[in-house]
Amino acid sequence: MASKSALITGITGQDGSYLAESLLSKGYNVYGLVRRLSSPNISNIEPIRHSVEILDGDLIDQSSLNQAVLQSQPDEVYNLAAQSFVGTSFKQPALTGEITALGTLRLLEAVRSHAPHARFYQASSSEMFGQVGEEPQDETTGFHPRSPYGVAKVYAYWACINHREAYSMFVSNGILFNHESPRRGLEFVTRKISHGVAQIAQGKADHLVLGNLNAKRDWGYAPEYVDLMWRILQHPTAEDFVGATGESHTVREFVEEAFKVAGVADWEEYVTSDERFRRPAEVYNLRGNASKAQRLLGWSPTTRFRSLVRIMVKAEMEQTSGK
Ligand code: NAP
Ligand code: G4F
């Protein structure tokens, strides 16, 4: 049987790079959409860059998406590209809407025109739940987004469902809770902490400035979540699934555990909280219920909070010490 082809948008990001590795190991032909930057950002895909086909394109540009779909003739499309940082979405709300909301619609339209039988995965987010009215959150929980990013993801989520209903396309949303790894961007809180702690432990920094230490998140390990994306597209019917660990912890707990792993006592002496890193509207508490994914897809994450912190801090310590 011929190999399947997959088109991944956002292949240079945390999830895109892990997903590309996973699909290559399953024998897929992998195509990755990459936008032009003055200085290319390919460190995450450096080890596999000769095994994947890079296609130039941008979610803002319809013709480049049409071309990418035509060229790759995908069996599966994973739409992972986004302006994905909530903090930036408050400063650049229209750009976030262009990329994260309308970009998804453009890609859906490119697939509808040029590969209508492809299966489409949308990277939906627990940020859509926002100001939550119930805990834990699952596929039936209502949305109350609290940032331009969350609003854009809600638009994209409904655009996907509309394409499924209006055109009988195979389009599925993965509503994933936070998932992290050593490949996380430095601006996200877990990586900011693991990086900052490693710097402090090695005498290269003497403080770490954060925002709201009381916010709670359901943090999992990214490689396990890209496996869920693939499983969602192998399911016989197009449906939406939550991906989460079911456990939530505060930013403060993440900090405490990270200092412990790095062997630095008295974390309060190094960490301060500053308005600069607080958001105009905060999502205080997210905790997911992934029992549908467990029941129908056999997916359950195994990396728990303390192991995740350990993985991230250890990786950072090795990198910081130049090993
Ligand atoms: P990430 O590391 O920030 O990666 C985002 C990717 O999108 C990068 O490859 C980036 O390319 C690309 N991109 C940004 N703007 C683009 C544009 N205009 N055209 C084409 N590509 C563009 O994000 P991630 O953590 O891997 O997350 C993957 C997806 O899942 C995102 O849609 C995110 O919103 C969503 N999500 C993430 C989580 C999580 O906890 N990680 C949870 C739920 C949902 P450059 O390298 O050029 O910047
Ligand atoms: O790490 P964060 O920036 O992630 P956030 O906002 O939860 O968004 C991430 O997860 C979403 C899934 O729910 C994705 F859709 C989204 O693309 C992204 O991957 O912030 C986590 C929490 C927030 O409550 C924030 O206010 O940490 C709090 N925080 C406290 N101090 C901080 C800081 N966040 C950042 N980035 N930097 C701080 O100094």
PDB file of N, CA and C and ligand atoms in Angstrom, residues 9-16 33-35 37 41 44 57-60 79-85 99-100 122-126 149 153 174-180 183-185 187-188 229, ligand 1:
ATOM      1  N   THR A   9       0.786  22.251   9.187  1.00  0.00           N
ATOM      2  CA  THR A   9       1.102  23.672   9.329  1.00  0.00           C
ATOM      3  C   THR A   9       1.654  23.855  10.749  1.00  0.00           C
ATOM      4  N   GLY A  10       2.612  24.770  10.899  1.00  0.00           N
ATOM      5  CA  GLY A  10       3.215  24.948  12.229  1.00  0.00           C
ATOM      6  C   GLY A  10       4.260  23.895  12.539  1.00  0.00           C
ATOM      7  N   ILE A  11       4.894  23.344  11.487  1.00  0.00           N
ATOM      8  CA  ILE A  11       5.855  22.243  11.698  1.00  0.00           C
ATOM      9  C   ILE A  11       7.093  22.690  12.474  1.00  0.00           C
ATOM     10  N   THR A  12       7.408  23.991  12.445  1.00  0.00           N
ATOM     11  CA  THR A  12       8.605  24.460  13.169  1.00  0.00           C
ATOM     12  C   THR A  12       8.339  24.650  14.671  1.00  0.00           C
ATOM     13  N   GLY A  13       7.086  24.550  15.087  1.00  0.00           N
ATOM     14  CA  GLY A  13       6.742  24.783  16.497  1.00  0.00           C
ATOM     15  C   GLY A  13       6.957  23.537  17.344  1.00  0.00           C
ATOM     16  N   GLN A  14       6.605  23.659  18.610  1.00  0.00           N
ATOM     17  CA  GLN A  14       6.754  22.523  19.541  1.00  0.00           C
ATOM     18  C   GLN A  14       6.001  21.295  19.028  1.00  0.00           C
ATOM     19  N   ASP A  15       4.696  21.420  18.846  1.00  0.00           N
ATOM     20  CA  ASP A  15       3.882  20.258  18.488  1.00  0.00           C
ATOM     21  C   ASP A  15       4.182  19.778  17.074  1.00  0.00           C
ATOM     22  N   GLY A  16       4.343  20.733  16.143  1.00  0.00           N
ATOM     23  CA  GLY A  16       4.574  20.364  14.744  1.00  0.00           C
ATOM     24  C   GLY A  16       5.810  19.497  14.595  1.00  0.00           C
ATOM     25  N   LEU A  33       4.349  23.172   6.160  1.00  0.00           N
ATOM     26  CA  LEU A  33       4.207  24.551   5.685  1.00  0.00           C
ATOM     27  C   LEU A  33       5.076  25.448   6.571  1.00  0.00           C
ATOM     28  N   VAL A  34       5.935  26.227   5.943  1.00  0.00           N
ATOM     29  CA  VAL A  34       6.832  27.119   6.690  1.00  0.00           C
ATOM     30  C   VAL A  34       6.742  28.515   6.096  1.00  0.00           C
ATOM     31  N   ARG A  35       6.546  29.516   6.972  1.00  0.00           N
ATOM     32  CA  ARG A  35       6.452  30.897   6.472  1.00  0.00           C
ATOM     33  C   ARG A  35       7.844  31.516   6.408  1.00  0.00           C
ATOM     34  N   LEU A  37      10.685  33.919   7.237  1.00  0.00           N
ATOM     35  CA  LEU A  37      11.136  34.837   8.292  1.00  0.00           C
ATOM     36  C   LEU A  37      12.506  35.333   7.851  1.00  0.00           C
ATOM     37  N   ASN A  41      13.543  29.855  11.456  1.00  0.00           N
ATOM     38  CA  ASN A  41      13.390  29.275  12.787  1.00  0.00           C
ATOM     39  C   ASN A  41      13.183  27.775  12.621  1.00  0.00           C
ATOM     40  N   ASN A  44      13.853  23.266  15.787  1.00  0.00           N
ATOM     41  CA  ASN A  44      13.087  22.090  16.212  1.00  0.00           C
ATOM     42  C   ASN A  44      13.067  20.987  15.155  1.00  0.00           C
ATOM     43  N   GLY A  57       4.713  28.943   2.709  1.00  0.00           N
ATOM     44  CA  GLY A  57       3.321  29.381   2.812  1.00  0.00           C
ATOM     45  C   GLY A  57       3.061  30.074   4.122  1.00  0.00           C
ATOM     46  N   ASP A  58       1.918  30.742   4.158  1.00  0.00           N
ATOM     47  CA  ASP A  58       1.558  31.518   5.340  1.00  0.00           C
ATOM     48  C   ASP A  58       0.038  31.437   5.482  1.00  0.00           C
ATOM     49  N   LEU A  59      -0.441  31.268   6.708  1.00  0.00           N
ATOM     50  CA  LEU A  59      -1.893  31.165   6.916  1.00  0.00           C
ATOM     51  C   LEU A  59      -2.614  32.452   6.519  1.00  0.00           C
ATOM     52  N   ILE A  60      -1.855  33.525   6.339  1.00  0.00           N
ATOM     53  CA  ILE A  60      -2.478  34.795   5.938  1.00  0.00           C
ATOM     54  C   ILE A  60      -2.712  34.834   4.423  1.00  0.00           C
ATOM     55  N   ASN A  79      -3.638  21.196  11.252  1.00  0.00           N
ATOM     56  CA  ASN A  79      -3.497  22.659  11.300  1.00  0.00           C
ATOM     57  C   ASN A  79      -3.025  23.097  12.687  1.00  0.00           C
ATOM     58  N   LEU A  80      -1.706  23.145  12.834  1.00  0.00           N
ATOM     59  CA  LEU A  80      -1.107  23.510  14.128  1.00  0.00           C
ATOM     60  C   LEU A  80      -0.585  24.940  14.129  1.00  0.00           C
ATOM     61  N   ALA A  81      -0.529  25.581  12.983  1.00  0.00           N
ATOM     62  CA  ALA A  81       0.008  26.950  12.940  1.00  0.00           C
ATOM     63  C   ALA A  81      -0.960  27.902  13.621  1.00  0.00           C
ATOM     64  N   ALA A  82      -0.395  28.853  14.346  1.00  0.00           N
ATOM     65  CA  ALA A  82      -1.221  29.878  15.008  1.00  0.00           C
ATOM     66  C   ALA A  82      -0.301  30.934  15.595  1.00  0.00           C
ATOM     67  N   GLN A  83      -0.849  32.118  15.858  1.00  0.00           N
ATOM     68  CA  GLN A  83      -0.212  33.025  16.813  1.00  0.00           C
ATOM     69  C   GLN A  83      -0.673  32.446  18.137  1.00  0.00           C
ATOM     70  N   SER A  84       0.198  31.707  18.797  1.00  0.00           N
ATOM     71  CA  SER A  84      -0.249  30.810  19.873  1.00  0.00           C
ATOM     72  C   SER A  84      -0.012  31.363  21.277  1.00  0.00           C
ATOM     73  N   PHE A  85       0.577  32.553  21.384  1.00  0.00           N
ATOM     74  CA  PHE A  85       0.889  33.074  22.722  1.00  0.00           C
ATOM     75  C   PHE A  85      -0.209  34.046  23.178  1.00  0.00           C
ATOM     76  N   ILE A  99      -4.449  35.295  11.744  1.00  0.00           N
ATOM     77  CA  ILE A  99      -3.720  34.024  11.618  1.00  0.00           C
ATOM     78  C   ILE A  99      -4.537  32.872  12.222  1.00  0.00           C
ATOM     79  N   THR A 100      -4.926  33.051  13.470  1.00  0.00           N
ATOM     80  CA  THR A 100      -5.458  31.923  14.250  1.00  0.00           C
ATOM     81  C   THR A 100      -6.913  31.620  13.892  1.00  0.00           C
ATOM     82  N   GLN A 122      -7.839  20.110  13.683  1.00  0.00           N
ATOM     83  CA  GLN A 122      -7.703  21.492  14.122  1.00  0.00           C
ATOM     84  C   GLN A 122      -7.195  21.540  15.566  1.00  0.00           C
ATOM     85  N   ALA A 123      -6.123  22.338  15.760  1.00  0.00           N
ATOM     86  CA  ALA A 123      -5.533  22.495  17.100  1.00  0.00           C
ATOM     87  C   ALA A 123      -6.366  23.465  17.924  1.00  0.00           C
ATOM     88  N   SER A 124      -7.461  22.951  18.454  1.00  0.00           N
ATOM     89  CA  SER A 124      -8.285  23.771  19.336  1.00  0.00           C
ATOM     90  C   SER A 124      -7.702  23.736  20.748  1.00  0.00           C
ATOM     91  N   SER A 125      -8.211  24.636  21.592  1.00  0.00           N
ATOM     92  CA  SER A 125      -7.503  24.882  22.852  1.00  0.00           C
ATOM     93  C   SER A 125      -8.439  24.977  24.043  1.00  0.00           C
ATOM     94  N   SER A 126      -7.933  24.560  25.190  1.00  0.00           N
ATOM     95  CA  SER A 126      -8.683  24.734  26.446  1.00  0.00           C
ATOM     96  C   SER A 126      -8.867  26.208  26.794  1.00  0.00           C
ATOM     97  N   TYR A 149      -6.764  35.589  21.726  1.00  0.00           N
ATOM     98  CA  TYR A 149      -6.371  34.250  21.265  1.00  0.00           C
ATOM     99  C   TYR A 149      -7.531  33.263  21.458  1.00  0.00           C
ATOM    100  N   LYS A 153      -9.606  31.178  18.607  1.00  0.00           N
ATOM    101  CA  LYS A 153      -9.697  29.710  18.579  1.00  0.00           C
ATOM    102  C   LYS A 153     -11.164  29.250  18.569  1.00  0.00           C
ATOM    103  N   GLY A 174      -9.227  18.799  18.201  1.00  0.00           N
ATOM    104  CA  GLY A 174      -8.631  18.313  19.446  1.00  0.00           C
ATOM    105  C   GLY A 174      -8.607  19.501  20.393  1.00  0.00           C
ATOM    106  N   ILE A 175      -9.376  19.422  21.476  1.00  0.00           N
ATOM    107  CA  ILE A 175      -9.409  20.543  22.433  1.00  0.00           C
ATOM    108  C   ILE A 175      -8.374  20.210  23.507  1.00  0.00           C
ATOM    109  N   LEU A 176      -7.144  20.653  23.248  1.00  0.00           N
ATOM    110  CA  LEU A 176      -6.055  20.201  24.111  1.00  0.00           C
ATOM    111  C   LEU A 176      -5.741  21.208  25.208  1.00  0.00           C
ATOM    112  N   PHE A 177      -5.523  20.656  26.399  1.00  0.00           N
ATOM    113  CA  PHE A 177      -5.068  21.459  27.533  1.00  0.00           C
ATOM    114  C   PHE A 177      -3.551  21.633  27.382  1.00  0.00           C
ATOM    115  N   ASN A 178      -2.988  22.493  28.233  1.00  0.00           N
ATOM    116  CA  ASN A 178      -1.560  22.861  28.089  1.00  0.00           C
ATOM    117  C   ASN A 178      -0.671  21.617  28.031  1.00  0.00           C
ATOM    118  N   HIS A 179       0.228  21.615  27.062  1.00  0.00           N
ATOM    119  CA  HIS A 179       1.218  20.544  27.014  1.00  0.00           C
ATOM    120  C   HIS A 179       2.568  21.159  26.681  1.00  0.00           C
ATOM    121  N   GLU A 180       3.571  20.660  27.329  1.00  0.00           N
ATOM    122  CA  GLU A 180       4.861  21.336  27.433  1.00  0.00           C
ATOM    123  C   GLU A 180       5.978  20.360  27.094  1.00  0.00           C
ATOM    124  N   ARG A 183      10.963  21.798  24.123  1.00  0.00           N
ATOM    125  CA  ARG A 183      10.838  22.576  22.885  1.00  0.00           C
ATOM    126  C   ARG A 183       9.830  23.727  23.010  1.00  0.00           C
ATOM    127  N   ARG A 184       9.244  23.919  24.153  1.00  0.00           N
ATOM    128  CA  ARG A 184       8.294  25.001  24.375  1.00  0.00           C
ATOM    129  C   ARG A 184       9.000  26.336  24.131  1.00  0.00           C
ATOM    130  N   GLY A 185       8.283  27.316  23.550  1.00  0.00           N
ATOM    131  CA  GLY A 185       8.838  28.650  23.375  1.00  0.00           C
ATOM    132  C   GLY A 185       9.183  29.263  24.732  1.00  0.00           C
ATOM    133  N   GLU A 187       8.750  32.082  26.000  1.00  0.00           N
ATOM    134  CA  GLU A 187       7.826  33.030  26.628  1.00  0.00           C
ATOM    135  C   GLU A 187       6.731  32.337  27.443  1.00  0.00           C
ATOM    136  N   PHE A 188       6.494  31.045  27.205  1.00  0.00           N
ATOM    137  CA  PHE A 188       5.454  30.326  27.960  1.00  0.00           C
ATOM    138  C   PHE A 188       5.959  30.027  29.371  1.00  0.00           C
ATOM    139  N   MET A 229      -3.405  13.593  18.565  1.00  0.00           N
ATOM    140  CA  MET A 229      -3.841  14.214  17.299  1.00  0.00           C
ATOM    141  C   MET A 229      -3.982  13.147  16.208  1.00  0.00           C
TER     142      MET A 229
HETATM  143  P1  NAP B   1       4.089  27.044  18.699  1.00  0.00           P
HETATM  144  O1  NAP B   1       5.289  26.313  19.204  1.00  0.00           O
HETATM  145  O2  NAP B   1       3.912  28.487  19.015  1.00  0.00           O
HETATM  146  O3  NAP B   1       4.066  26.872  17.105  1.00  0.00           O
HETATM  147  C1  NAP B   1       3.251  27.668  16.288  1.00  0.00           C
HETATM  148  C2  NAP B   1       3.617  27.399  14.839  1.00  0.00           C
HETATM  149  O4  NAP B   1       2.782  28.221  14.004  1.00  0.00           O
HETATM  150  C3  NAP B   1       5.069  27.743  14.463  1.00  0.00           C
HETATM  151  O5  NAP B   1       5.558  26.766  13.599  1.00  0.00           O
HETATM  152  C4  NAP B   1       4.921  29.075  13.715  1.00  0.00           C
HETATM  153  O6  NAP B   1       5.923  29.313  12.762  1.00  0.00           O
HETATM  154  C5  NAP B   1       3.585  28.816  12.992  1.00  0.00           C
HETATM  155  N1  NAP B   1       2.971  30.037  12.498  1.00  0.00           N
HETATM  156  C6  NAP B   1       2.682  31.151  13.200  1.00  0.00           C
HETATM  157  N2  NAP B   1       2.104  32.067  12.397  1.00  0.00           N
HETATM  158  C7  NAP B   1       2.018  31.516  11.156  1.00  0.00           C
HETATM  159  C8  NAP B   1       1.520  31.965   9.911  1.00  0.00           C
HETATM  160  N3  NAP B   1       0.996  33.184   9.760  1.00  0.00           N
HETATM  161  N4  NAP B   1       1.582  31.127   8.850  1.00  0.00           N
HETATM  162  C9  NAP B   1       2.136  29.900   8.982  1.00  0.00           C
HETATM  163  N5  NAP B   1       2.651  29.423  10.135  1.00  0.00           N
HETATM  164  C10 NAP B   1       2.586  30.217  11.231  1.00  0.00           C
HETATM  165  O7  NAP B   1       2.748  26.315  19.171  1.00  0.00           O
HETATM  166  P2  NAP B   1       2.543  24.826  19.755  1.00  0.00           P
HETATM  167  O8  NAP B   1       2.664  24.883  21.231  1.00  0.00           O
HETATM  168  O9  NAP B   1       3.340  23.854  18.974  1.00  0.00           O
HETATM  169  O10 NAP B   1       0.987  24.631  19.477  1.00  0.00           O
HETATM  170  C11 NAP B   1       0.521  24.096  18.239  1.00  0.00           C
HETATM  171  C12 NAP B   1      -0.918  24.491  18.037  1.00  0.00           C
HETATM  172  O11 NAP B   1      -1.726  23.980  19.082  1.00  0.00           O
HETATM  173  C13 NAP B   1      -1.177  25.993  18.028  1.00  0.00           C
HETATM  174  O12 NAP B   1      -2.237  26.227  17.117  1.00  0.00           O
HETATM  175  C14 NAP B   1      -1.640  26.287  19.441  1.00  0.00           C
HETATM  176  O13 NAP B   1      -2.445  27.453  19.451  1.00  0.00           O
HETATM  177  C15 NAP B   1      -2.423  25.033  19.744  1.00  0.00           C
HETATM  178  N6  NAP B   1      -2.488  24.620  21.143  1.00  0.00           N
HETATM  179  C16 NAP B   1      -1.360  24.490  21.856  1.00  0.00           C
HETATM  180  C17 NAP B   1      -1.418  24.036  23.163  1.00  0.00           C
HETATM  181  C18 NAP B   1      -0.179  23.867  23.988  1.00  0.00           C
HETATM  182  O14 NAP B   1      -0.308  23.767  25.213  1.00  0.00           O
HETATM  183  N7  NAP B   1       1.000  23.799  23.381  1.00  0.00           N
HETATM  184  C19 NAP B   1      -2.670  23.703  23.722  1.00  0.00           C
HETATM  185  C20 NAP B   1      -3.811  23.823  22.936  1.00  0.00           C
HETATM  186  C21 NAP B   1      -3.721  24.269  21.634  1.00  0.00           C
HETATM  187  P3  NAP B   1       7.260  30.175  13.066  1.00  0.00           P
HETATM  188  O15 NAP B   1       8.284  29.175  13.463  1.00  0.00           O
HETATM  189  O16 NAP B   1       7.512  30.822  11.762  1.00  0.00           O
HETATM  190  O17 NAP B   1       6.904  31.143  14.159  1.00  0.00           O
END
